[in-house]
Amino acid sequence: MSFADNVRAKMPEALVLPDAFAAVFDWAEANGQKGRFTHSDAGEYLSIYPLEVMNEPGASYVIFHAEGPPLAEPIPAEITARYVSIATAAGDGGKMGFWLDDAGVQQVVIFDHGWPYVLTPDPLVALQFLAMGYSEPAALKDPTLTAAAAAAHDGWDEPILPDGFHAFLNKRFGVTPPATAAALGITIPDYDDMSDPMRQWLDKHMPQ
């Protein structure tokens, strides 16, 4: 099976793998950007860079792989039925995932230190966000900063842009990631902002 098929097999029935994500998975796999975790039984992963670049200083921390919610056990069935992590997108374990909201809309969400927010309902917006070169997309606090400005603020190396990923998104979907996440319409709520629907839903099922 393809990487995309393996991801589909790990997803709850309520969720679907968006075509745009599947296309990116097929592209990365065809370009040899697939590796295998050596420290766990999590299986294979895909990088947005050639494998020899993904660990270089300045490379963005984005690794595609599917797994359950990044939460402490036990996790209620109501959560595992409507959420799946699709990528690790920060060095401390921050995740990007898919969540089916109460209106039946599949959202792309971020878990930052275990605390979530809705990123966008548009998979192509989410992919452009991952392609922008932010050092740790799931840990981004200010979407108005460029990747270079965010890296400088946090003391990271100058970003290495995933040029091949950019080229694929442009060729396949006719989009070019902008300079900032804010230009994609992305907002990031403060930690104490409970207006986010994913936070409200999670607090309902896991108030602790």
Coordinates of N, CA and C in Angstrom, one line a residue:
M1 N 0.8 -1.2 0.0 CA 0.0 0.0 0.0 C 0.9 1.3 0.0
S2 N 0.3 2.3 -0.5 CA 1.0 3.6 -0.5 C 1.0 4.2 0.9
F3 N 1.8 5.2 1.1 CA 1.8 5.9 2.4 C 0.4 6.5 2.7
A4 N -0.2 7.1 1.7 CA -1.5 7.6 1.8 C -2.5 6.5 2.3
D5 N -2.5 5.4 1.7 CA -3.3 4.3 2.0 C -3.1 3.8 3.5
N6 N -1.9 3.8 3.9 CA -1.6 3.4 5.3 C -2.1 4.5 6.3
V7 N -2.1 5.7 5.9 CA -2.6 6.8 6.7 C -4.2 6.6 6.8
R8 N -4.8 6.4 5.7 CA -6.3 6.2 5.7 C -6.7 5.0 6.6
A9 N -5.9 4.0 6.6 CA -6.2 2.8 7.4 C -6.1 3.1 8.9
K10 N -5.4 4.2 9.3 CA -5.3 4.5 10.7 C -6.3 5.6 11.2
M11 N -7.1 6.1 10.2 CA -8.0 7.2 10.6 C -9.3 6.6 11.0
P12 N -10.0 7.3 12.0 CA -11.3 6.9 12.3 C -12.3 7.0 11.2
E13 N -13.4 6.3 11.2 CA -14.4 6.3 10.1 C -15.0 7.6 9.8
A14 N -15.0 8.5 10.8 CA -15.7 9.8 10.6 C -14.9 10.8 9.8
L15 N -13.6 10.5 9.7 CA -12.7 11.4 9.0 C -12.2 10.8 7.6
V16 N -11.8 11.7 6.7 CA -11.3 11.3 5.4 C -10.0 12.0 5.2
L17 N -9.1 11.4 4.5 CA -7.9 12.0 4.1 C -8.1 13.0 2.9
P18 N -8.0 14.3 3.0 CA -8.3 15.2 1.9 C -7.4 14.9 0.7
D19 N -8.0 15.1 -0.4 CA -7.2 14.8 -1.7 C -5.9 15.6 -1.8
A20 N -5.9 16.8 -1.3 CA -4.7 17.6 -1.4 C -3.6 17.0 -0.5
F21 N -3.9 16.5 0.7 CA -2.9 15.8 1.5 C -2.4 14.5 0.8
A22 N -3.4 13.8 0.3 CA -3.0 12.5 -0.4 C -2.0 12.8 -1.6
A23 N -2.3 13.9 -2.3 CA -1.4 14.3 -3.4 C 0.0 14.6 -2.9
V24 N 0.1 15.3 -1.8 CA 1.4 15.7 -1.2 C 2.1 14.4 -0.8
F25 N 1.4 13.5 -0.1 CA 2.0 12.2 0.3 C 2.5 11.5 -0.9
D26 N 1.7 11.4 -2.0 CA 2.2 10.6 -3.1 C 3.4 11.3 -3.7
W27 N 3.4 12.6 -3.8 CA 4.6 13.4 -4.3 C 5.8 13.1 -3.5
A28 N 5.7 13.2 -2.1 CA 6.9 13.0 -1.3 C 7.4 11.6 -1.3
E29 N 6.5 10.7 -1.4 CA 6.9 9.3 -1.4 C 7.6 9.0 -2.8
A30 N 7.1 9.5 -3.9 CA 7.7 9.3 -5.2 C 9.1 9.9 -5.3
N31 N 9.3 11.0 -4.5 CA 10.6 11.6 -4.5 C 11.6 11.1 -3.4
G32 N 11.2 10.0 -2.8 CA 12.1 9.3 -1.9 C 12.2 10.0 -0.5
Q33 N 11.2 10.8 -0.1 CA 11.2 11.5 1.1 C 10.5 10.8 2.2
K34 N 10.6 9.4 2.2 CA 10.0 8.6 3.2 C 11.1 7.9 4.0
G35 N 10.9 7.9 5.3 CA 11.8 7.3 6.3 C 11.0 6.4 7.2
R36 N 11.7 5.8 8.1 CA 11.1 4.9 9.2 C 11.6 5.3 10.5
F37 N 10.7 5.5 11.5 CA 11.1 5.8 12.8 C 11.9 4.6 13.4
T38 N 13.0 5.0 14.1 CA 13.8 3.9 14.7 C 13.7 3.9 16.2
H39 N 13.0 4.9 16.8 CA 12.9 4.9 18.2 C 11.5 4.5 18.7
S40 N 10.6 4.0 17.8 CA 9.3 3.6 18.3 C 8.7 2.7 17.2
D41 N 7.5 2.2 17.4 CA 6.8 1.3 16.5 C 5.8 2.1 15.6
A42 N 6.1 3.4 15.5 CA 5.2 4.3 14.8 C 5.2 4.1 13.2
G43 N 6.2 3.4 12.8 CA 6.3 3.0 11.3 C 7.0 4.1 10.5
E44 N 6.4 4.4 9.3 CA 7.0 5.2 8.4 C 6.5 6.7 8.5
Y45 N 7.3 7.6 8.0 CA 7.0 9.0 8.0 C 7.4 9.6 6.6
L46 N 6.9 10.8 6.3 CA 7.3 11.5 5.2 C 7.8 12.9 5.6
S47 N 8.8 13.4 4.9 CA 9.3 14.7 5.1 C 9.0 15.6 4.0
I48 N 8.9 16.9 4.3 CA 8.7 17.9 3.2 C 10.0 18.3 2.5
Y49 N 11.1 17.7 3.0 CA 12.4 17.9 2.4 C 13.0 16.6 1.9
P50 N 14.0 16.6 1.0 CA 14.8 15.4 0.9 C 15.3 15.0 2.2
L51 N 15.5 13.7 2.4 CA 15.8 13.2 3.8 C 17.2 13.7 4.2
E52 N 18.1 14.0 3.3 CA 19.4 14.5 3.7 C 19.4 15.9 4.2
V53 N 18.2 16.6 4.0 CA 18.1 18.0 4.3 C 17.2 18.2 5.6
M54 N 16.4 17.2 5.9 CA 15.3 17.4 6.9 C 15.9 17.7 8.3
N55 N 17.1 17.2 8.6 CA 17.7 17.5 9.9 C 18.8 18.6 9.9
E56 N 18.9 19.3 8.8 CA 19.8 20.4 8.8 C 19.4 21.6 9.6
P57 N 20.3 22.3 10.2 CA 19.9 23.5 10.9 C 19.1 24.5 10.0
G58 N 17.9 24.9 10.5 CA 17.1 25.8 9.7 C 16.0 25.1 9.0
A59 N 16.0 23.7 8.9 CA 14.9 23.0 8.3 C 13.7 23.0 9.2
S60 N 12.5 23.1 8.6 CA 11.3 23.2 9.4 C 11.0 21.8 10.0
Y61 N 10.5 21.8 11.2 CA 10.1 20.5 11.9 C 8.7 20.1 11.4
V62 N 8.6 19.4 10.3 CA 7.4 18.8 9.8 C 7.6 17.4 9.4
I63 N 6.9 16.5 10.1 CA 7.0 15.1 9.7 C 5.6 14.5 9.6
F64 N 5.2 14.1 8.4 CA 3.8 13.5 8.2 C 3.8 12.0 8.8
H65 N 2.8 11.8 9.6 CA 2.5 10.4 10.0 C 1.2 10.4 10.8
A66 N 0.5 9.4 10.8 CA -0.8 9.3 11.5 C -0.7 8.6 12.8
E67 N -1.4 9.2 13.8 CA -1.5 8.5 15.1 C -2.6 9.1 15.9
G68 N -2.9 8.6 17.1 CA -4.0 9.1 17.9 C -3.8 10.5 18.4
P69 N -4.8 11.0 19.2 CA -4.7 12.3 19.8 C -3.5 12.4 20.8
P70 N -2.8 13.6 20.8 CA -1.6 13.8 21.6 C -2.1 14.2 23.0
L71 N -2.7 13.3 23.7 CA -3.3 13.5 25.0 C -3.0 12.4 26.0
A72 N -3.0 12.7 27.3 CA -2.7 11.7 28.3 C -3.9 10.7 28.3
E73 N -3.5 9.4 28.6 CA -4.5 8.4 28.7 C -5.2 8.5 30.0
P74 N -6.5 8.0 30.2 CA -7.3 7.5 29.1 C -7.9 8.5 28.3
I75 N -8.1 8.3 27.0 CA -8.7 9.2 26.1 C -10.1 8.7 25.7
P76 N -11.1 9.5 26.0 CA -12.5 9.1 25.7 C -12.7 8.7 24.3
A77 N -13.6 7.8 24.0 CA -13.9 7.3 22.7 C -14.5 8.4 21.8
E78 N -15.2 9.4 22.4 CA -15.7 10.5 21.7 C -14.6 11.3 21.0
I79 N -13.4 11.3 21.6 CA -12.3 12.1 21.0 C -11.6 11.3 19.9
T80 N -11.3 10.0 20.2 CA -10.6 9.2 19.2 C -11.5 8.9 18.0
A81 N -12.8 9.0 18.1 CA -13.7 8.8 16.9 C -13.7 10.0 16.0
R82 N -13.2 11.2 16.5 CA -13.4 12.4 15.7 C -12.1 13.2 15.5
Y83 N -11.0 12.6 15.9 CA -9.7 13.3 15.8 C -8.6 12.3 15.4
V84 N -7.6 12.8 14.6 CA -6.4 12.0 14.3 C -5.3 13.0 14.0
S85 N -4.1 12.7 14.6 CA -2.9 13.6 14.3 C -2.4 13.1 12.9
I86 N -2.0 14.1 12.1 CA -1.5 13.8 10.8 C -0.1 14.1 10.6
A87 N 0.5 14.9 11.5 CA 1.9 15.4 11.4 C 2.4 15.8 12.7
T88 N 3.6 15.6 13.0 CA 4.3 16.3 14.1 C 4.9 17.6 13.5
A89 N 4.7 18.7 14.1 CA 5.0 20.0 13.5 C 5.7 20.9 14.5
A90 N 6.4 20.3 15.5 CA 7.2 21.1 16.5 C 8.1 20.1 17.2
G91 N 9.2 20.5 17.6 CA 10.2 19.7 18.3 C 9.7 19.1 19.6
D92 N 8.8 19.8 20.3 CA 8.3 19.3 21.6 C 7.1 18.4 21.4
G93 N 6.8 18.0 20.2 CA 5.6 17.1 20.0 C 4.4 17.7 19.5
G94 N 4.4 19.0 19.2 CA 3.2 19.7 18.7 C 2.7 19.1 17.4
K95 N 1.4 19.0 17.2 CA 0.8 18.2 16.2 C -0.1 19.1 15.3
M96 N -0.3 18.6 14.0 CA -1.4 19.0 13.2 C -2.3 17.8 13.0
G97 N -3.6 18.0 13.0 CA -4.5 16.9 12.9 C -5.8 17.3 12.2
F98 N -6.6 16.3 12.0 CA -8.0 16.5 11.5 C -9.0 16.2 12.6
W99 N -10.0 17.1 12.6 CA -11.1 17.0 13.7 C -12.4 17.3 13.0
L100 N -13.4 16.4 13.3 CA -14.7 16.6 12.8 C -15.5 17.4 13.9
D101 N -15.9 18.6 13.5 CA -16.5 19.5 14.5 C -18.0 19.1 14.6
D102 N -18.7 19.8 15.5 CA -20.1 19.5 15.9 C -21.0 19.8 14.7
A103 N -20.6 20.6 13.7 CA -21.4 20.8 12.6 C -21.2 19.8 11.5
G104 N -20.3 18.9 11.7 CA -20.0 17.9 10.7 C -18.9 18.3 9.7
V105 N -18.2 19.4 10.0 CA -17.2 19.9 9.1 C -15.8 19.4 9.6
Q106 N -15.0 18.9 8.6 CA -13.7 18.4 9.0 C -12.7 19.6 9.0
Q107 N -12.1 19.8 10.2 CA -11.2 21.0 10.4 C -9.8 20.5 10.5
V108 N -8.8 21.3 10.1 CA -7.4 21.1 10.3 C -7.1 21.8 11.6
V109 N -6.5 21.1 12.6 CA -6.3 21.7 13.9 C -4.8 21.6 14.3
I110 N -4.4 22.4 15.2 CA -3.1 22.4 15.8 C -3.2 22.0 17.3
F111 N -2.3 21.2 17.7 CA -2.1 20.9 19.2 C -0.7 21.5 19.5
D112 N -0.7 22.6 20.3 CA 0.5 23.2 20.8 C 0.6 22.9 22.3
H113 N 1.6 22.1 22.7 CA 1.7 21.7 24.1 C 0.4 21.1 24.6
G114 N -0.2 20.3 23.8 CA -1.4 19.6 24.2 C -2.7 20.5 24.2
W115 N -2.6 21.8 23.8 CA -3.7 22.7 23.8 C -4.0 23.0 22.4
P116 N -5.3 22.8 21.9 CA -5.6 22.9 20.5 C -6.2 24.2 20.1
Y117 N -6.1 24.4 18.7 CA -7.0 25.5 18.1 C -7.2 25.1 16.7
V118 N -8.3 25.6 16.1 CA -8.7 25.3 14.7 C -7.8 26.2 13.8
L119 N -7.1 25.6 12.9 CA -6.3 26.3 12.0 C -7.1 26.8 10.8
T120 N -7.8 25.9 10.1 CA -8.5 26.2 8.9 C -9.3 24.9 8.5
P121 N -10.4 25.1 7.8 CA -11.2 24.0 7.3 C -10.6 23.6 5.9
D122 N -9.7 24.4 5.3 CA -9.2 24.2 4.0 C -7.9 23.5 4.0
P123 N -7.8 22.2 3.5 CA -6.6 21.5 3.5 C -5.5 22.2 2.8
L124 N -5.8 22.9 1.7 CA -4.7 23.5 0.9 C -4.1 24.7 1.7
V125 N -4.9 25.4 2.4 CA -4.4 26.4 3.3 C -3.4 25.8 4.3
A126 N -3.8 24.7 4.9 CA -3.0 24.0 5.9 C -1.6 23.6 5.3
L127 N -1.7 23.1 4.1 CA -0.4 22.6 3.4 C 0.5 23.8 3.1
Q128 N -0.1 24.9 2.7 CA 0.7 26.1 2.4 C 1.3 26.6 3.7
F129 N 0.6 26.5 4.8 CA 1.2 26.9 6.1 C 2.4 26.0 6.4
L130 N 2.3 24.7 6.2 CA 3.5 23.8 6.4 C 4.6 24.1 5.5
A131 N 4.3 24.7 4.3 CA 5.4 24.9 3.3 C 6.1 26.2 3.5
M132 N 5.7 27.0 4.5 CA 6.2 28.4 4.6 C 7.6 28.5 5.2
G133 N 8.1 27.4 5.8 CA 9.4 27.4 6.4 C 9.5 27.8 7.8
Y134 N 8.4 27.9 8.5 CA 8.4 28.2 10.0 C 9.2 27.0 10.7
S135 N 10.1 27.4 11.6 CA 10.9 26.4 12.2 C 10.0 25.3 12.9
E136 N 9.0 25.7 13.6 CA 8.1 24.8 14.3 C 6.6 25.3 14.1
P137 N 6.0 25.0 13.0 CA 4.7 25.5 12.7 C 3.7 25.4 13.8
A138 N 3.7 24.2 14.5 CA 2.7 24.0 15.6 C 3.0 24.8 16.8
A139 N 4.2 25.4 16.9 CA 4.5 26.3 18.1 C 4.5 27.8 17.7
L140 N 4.1 28.1 16.5 CA 4.0 29.5 16.1 C 3.1 30.3 17.0
K141 N 3.5 31.5 17.5 CA 2.6 32.3 18.3 C 2.1 33.5 17.6
D142 N 2.9 34.1 16.6 CA 2.5 35.3 15.9 C 2.4 35.0 14.4
P143 N 1.2 34.9 13.9 CA 1.1 34.6 12.5 C 1.4 35.7 11.5
T144 N 1.7 36.9 12.1 CA 2.0 38.1 11.2 C 3.5 38.1 10.9
L145 N 4.3 37.2 11.6 CA 5.7 37.2 11.3 C 6.1 36.3 10.1
T146 N 7.1 36.6 9.4 CA 7.6 35.7 8.4 C 8.3 34.6 9.0
A147 N 8.7 33.6 8.3 CA 9.4 32.5 8.9 C 10.8 32.9 9.4
A148 N 11.4 33.8 8.6 CA 12.7 34.3 9.0 C 12.6 35.2 10.3
A149 N 11.6 36.0 10.4 CA 11.4 36.9 11.5 C 11.1 36.0 12.8
A150 N 10.3 35.0 12.6 CA 9.9 34.1 13.7 C 11.1 33.4 14.2
A151 N 12.0 32.9 13.3 CA 13.2 32.2 13.6 C 14.1 33.1 14.4
A152 N 14.3 34.3 13.9 CA 15.2 35.3 14.6 C 14.7 35.6 16.0
H153 N 13.4 35.7 16.1 CA 12.8 36.0 17.4 C 13.0 34.9 18.4
D154 N 12.9 33.6 17.9 CA 13.1 32.5 18.8 C 14.5 32.0 18.9
G155 N 15.4 32.6 18.2 CA 16.8 32.2 18.3 C 17.2 31.0 17.4
W156 N 16.4 30.7 16.4 CA 16.6 29.6 15.5 C 17.5 30.0 14.3
D157 N 18.0 29.0 13.6 CA 18.8 29.3 12.4 C 17.9 29.8 11.3
E158 N 18.5 30.5 10.3 CA 17.8 31.0 9.1 C 17.1 29.8 8.5
P159 N 15.8 30.0 8.2 CA 15.0 28.9 7.6 C 15.5 28.4 6.3
I160 N 15.4 27.1 6.1 CA 15.6 26.5 4.8 C 14.2 26.3 4.2
L161 N 13.9 26.9 3.1 CA 12.6 26.8 2.5 C 12.5 25.4 1.8
P162 N 11.4 24.7 1.9 CA 11.2 23.5 1.2 C 10.8 23.8 -0.3
D163 N 11.8 24.1 -1.1 CA 11.6 24.5 -2.4 C 10.8 23.5 -3.3
G164 N 11.2 22.2 -3.1 CA 10.4 21.2 -3.9 C 9.0 21.1 -3.5
F165 N 8.7 21.3 -2.3 CA 7.3 21.3 -1.8 C 6.6 22.5 -2.4
H166 N 7.2 23.7 -2.4 CA 6.7 24.9 -3.0 C 6.3 24.6 -4.5
A167 N 7.3 24.1 -5.2 CA 7.1 23.8 -6.6 C 6.0 22.9 -6.9
F168 N 5.8 21.9 -6.0 CA 4.7 20.9 -6.2 C 3.4 21.6 -6.0
L169 N 3.3 22.4 -4.9 CA 2.0 23.0 -4.6 C 1.6 24.0 -5.8
N170 N 2.6 24.7 -6.3 CA 2.3 25.6 -7.4 C 1.9 24.8 -8.7
K171 N 2.6 23.8 -9.0 CA 2.3 23.0 -10.2 C 1.0 22.3 -10.1
R172 N 0.7 21.7 -9.0 CA -0.5 20.8 -8.9 C -1.7 21.7 -8.5
F173 N -1.6 22.7 -7.7 CA -2.8 23.4 -7.2 C -2.8 24.9 -7.6
G174 N -1.7 25.4 -8.2 CA -1.6 26.8 -8.7 C -1.5 27.8 -7.5
V175 N -1.0 27.3 -6.4 CA -0.8 28.3 -5.3 C 0.7 28.4 -4.9
T176 N 1.0 29.6 -4.4 CA 2.3 29.8 -3.9 C 2.2 30.3 -2.4
P177 N 2.8 29.6 -1.5 CA 2.7 30.0 -0.1 C 3.1 31.5 0.1
P178 N 2.3 32.3 0.8 CA 2.7 33.7 1.0 C 3.8 33.8 2.1
A179 N 4.1 35.0 2.4 CA 5.2 35.3 3.4 C 4.8 35.0 4.8
T180 N 3.6 35.2 5.1 CA 3.1 35.0 6.5 C 1.9 34.1 6.6
A181 N 1.7 33.5 7.8 CA 0.5 32.7 8.0 C -0.7 33.6 8.0
A182 N -0.6 34.8 8.5 CA -1.7 35.7 8.6 C -2.3 36.0 7.2
A183 N -1.4 36.0 6.1 CA -1.8 36.2 4.8 C -2.7 35.1 4.3
L184 N -2.7 34.0 4.9 CA -3.6 32.8 4.6 C -4.9 32.9 5.4
G185 N -5.0 33.9 6.2 CA -6.2 34.1 7.0 C -6.1 33.3 8.4
I186 N -4.9 32.9 8.7 CA -4.7 32.1 9.9 C -4.6 33.1 11.1
T187 N -5.3 32.8 12.2 CA -5.2 33.4 13.5 C -4.8 32.4 14.5
I188 N -4.1 32.8 15.6 CA -3.7 31.9 16.6 C -4.2 32.4 18.0
P189 N -5.2 31.8 18.6 CA -5.7 32.3 19.9 C -4.7 32.2 21.0
D190 N -4.8 33.1 22.0 CA -4.0 33.0 23.2 C -4.4 31.7 24.0
Y191 N -3.5 31.3 24.9 CA -3.8 30.1 25.6 C -5.1 30.1 26.5
D192 N -5.4 31.3 27.0 CA -6.6 31.4 27.8 C -7.9 31.8 27.1
D193 N -7.8 31.7 25.7 CA -9.0 32.0 24.9 C -9.8 30.8 24.7
M194 N -10.9 30.7 25.3 CA -11.8 29.5 25.2 C -12.9 29.7 24.1
S195 N -12.7 30.7 23.3 CA -13.7 30.8 22.2 C -13.5 29.8 21.1
D196 N -12.3 29.2 21.0 CA -12.0 28.2 20.0 C -12.9 27.0 20.1
P197 N -13.6 26.6 19.0 CA -14.5 25.4 19.2 C -13.8 24.1 19.5
M198 N -12.6 23.9 19.0 CA -11.9 22.7 19.4 C -11.6 22.7 20.9
R199 N -11.2 23.8 21.4 CA -11.0 23.9 22.9 C -12.2 23.6 23.7
Q200 N -13.3 24.1 23.2 CA -14.6 23.9 23.9 C -15.0 22.5 23.9
W201 N -14.8 21.8 22.7 CA -15.1 20.4 22.6 C -14.2 19.5 23.4
L202 N -13.0 19.8 23.4 CA -12.0 19.0 24.2 C -12.3 19.2 25.7
D203 N -12.6 20.4 26.1 CA -12.9 20.7 27.5 C -14.1 20.0 28.0
K204 N -15.1 19.8 27.1 CA -16.3 19.1 27.4 C -16.1 17.6 27.7
H205 N -15.2 17.0 26.9 CA -14.9 15.6 27.0 C -13.7 15.3 27.9
M206 N -12.8 16.2 28.1 CA -11.7 16.0 29.0 C -11.4 17.3 29.8
P207 N -12.4 17.6 30.7 CA -12.3 18.9 31.4 C -11.0 18.9 32.3
Q208 N -10.4 17.8 32.7 CA -9.2 17.8 33.5 C -8.0 18.4 32.7

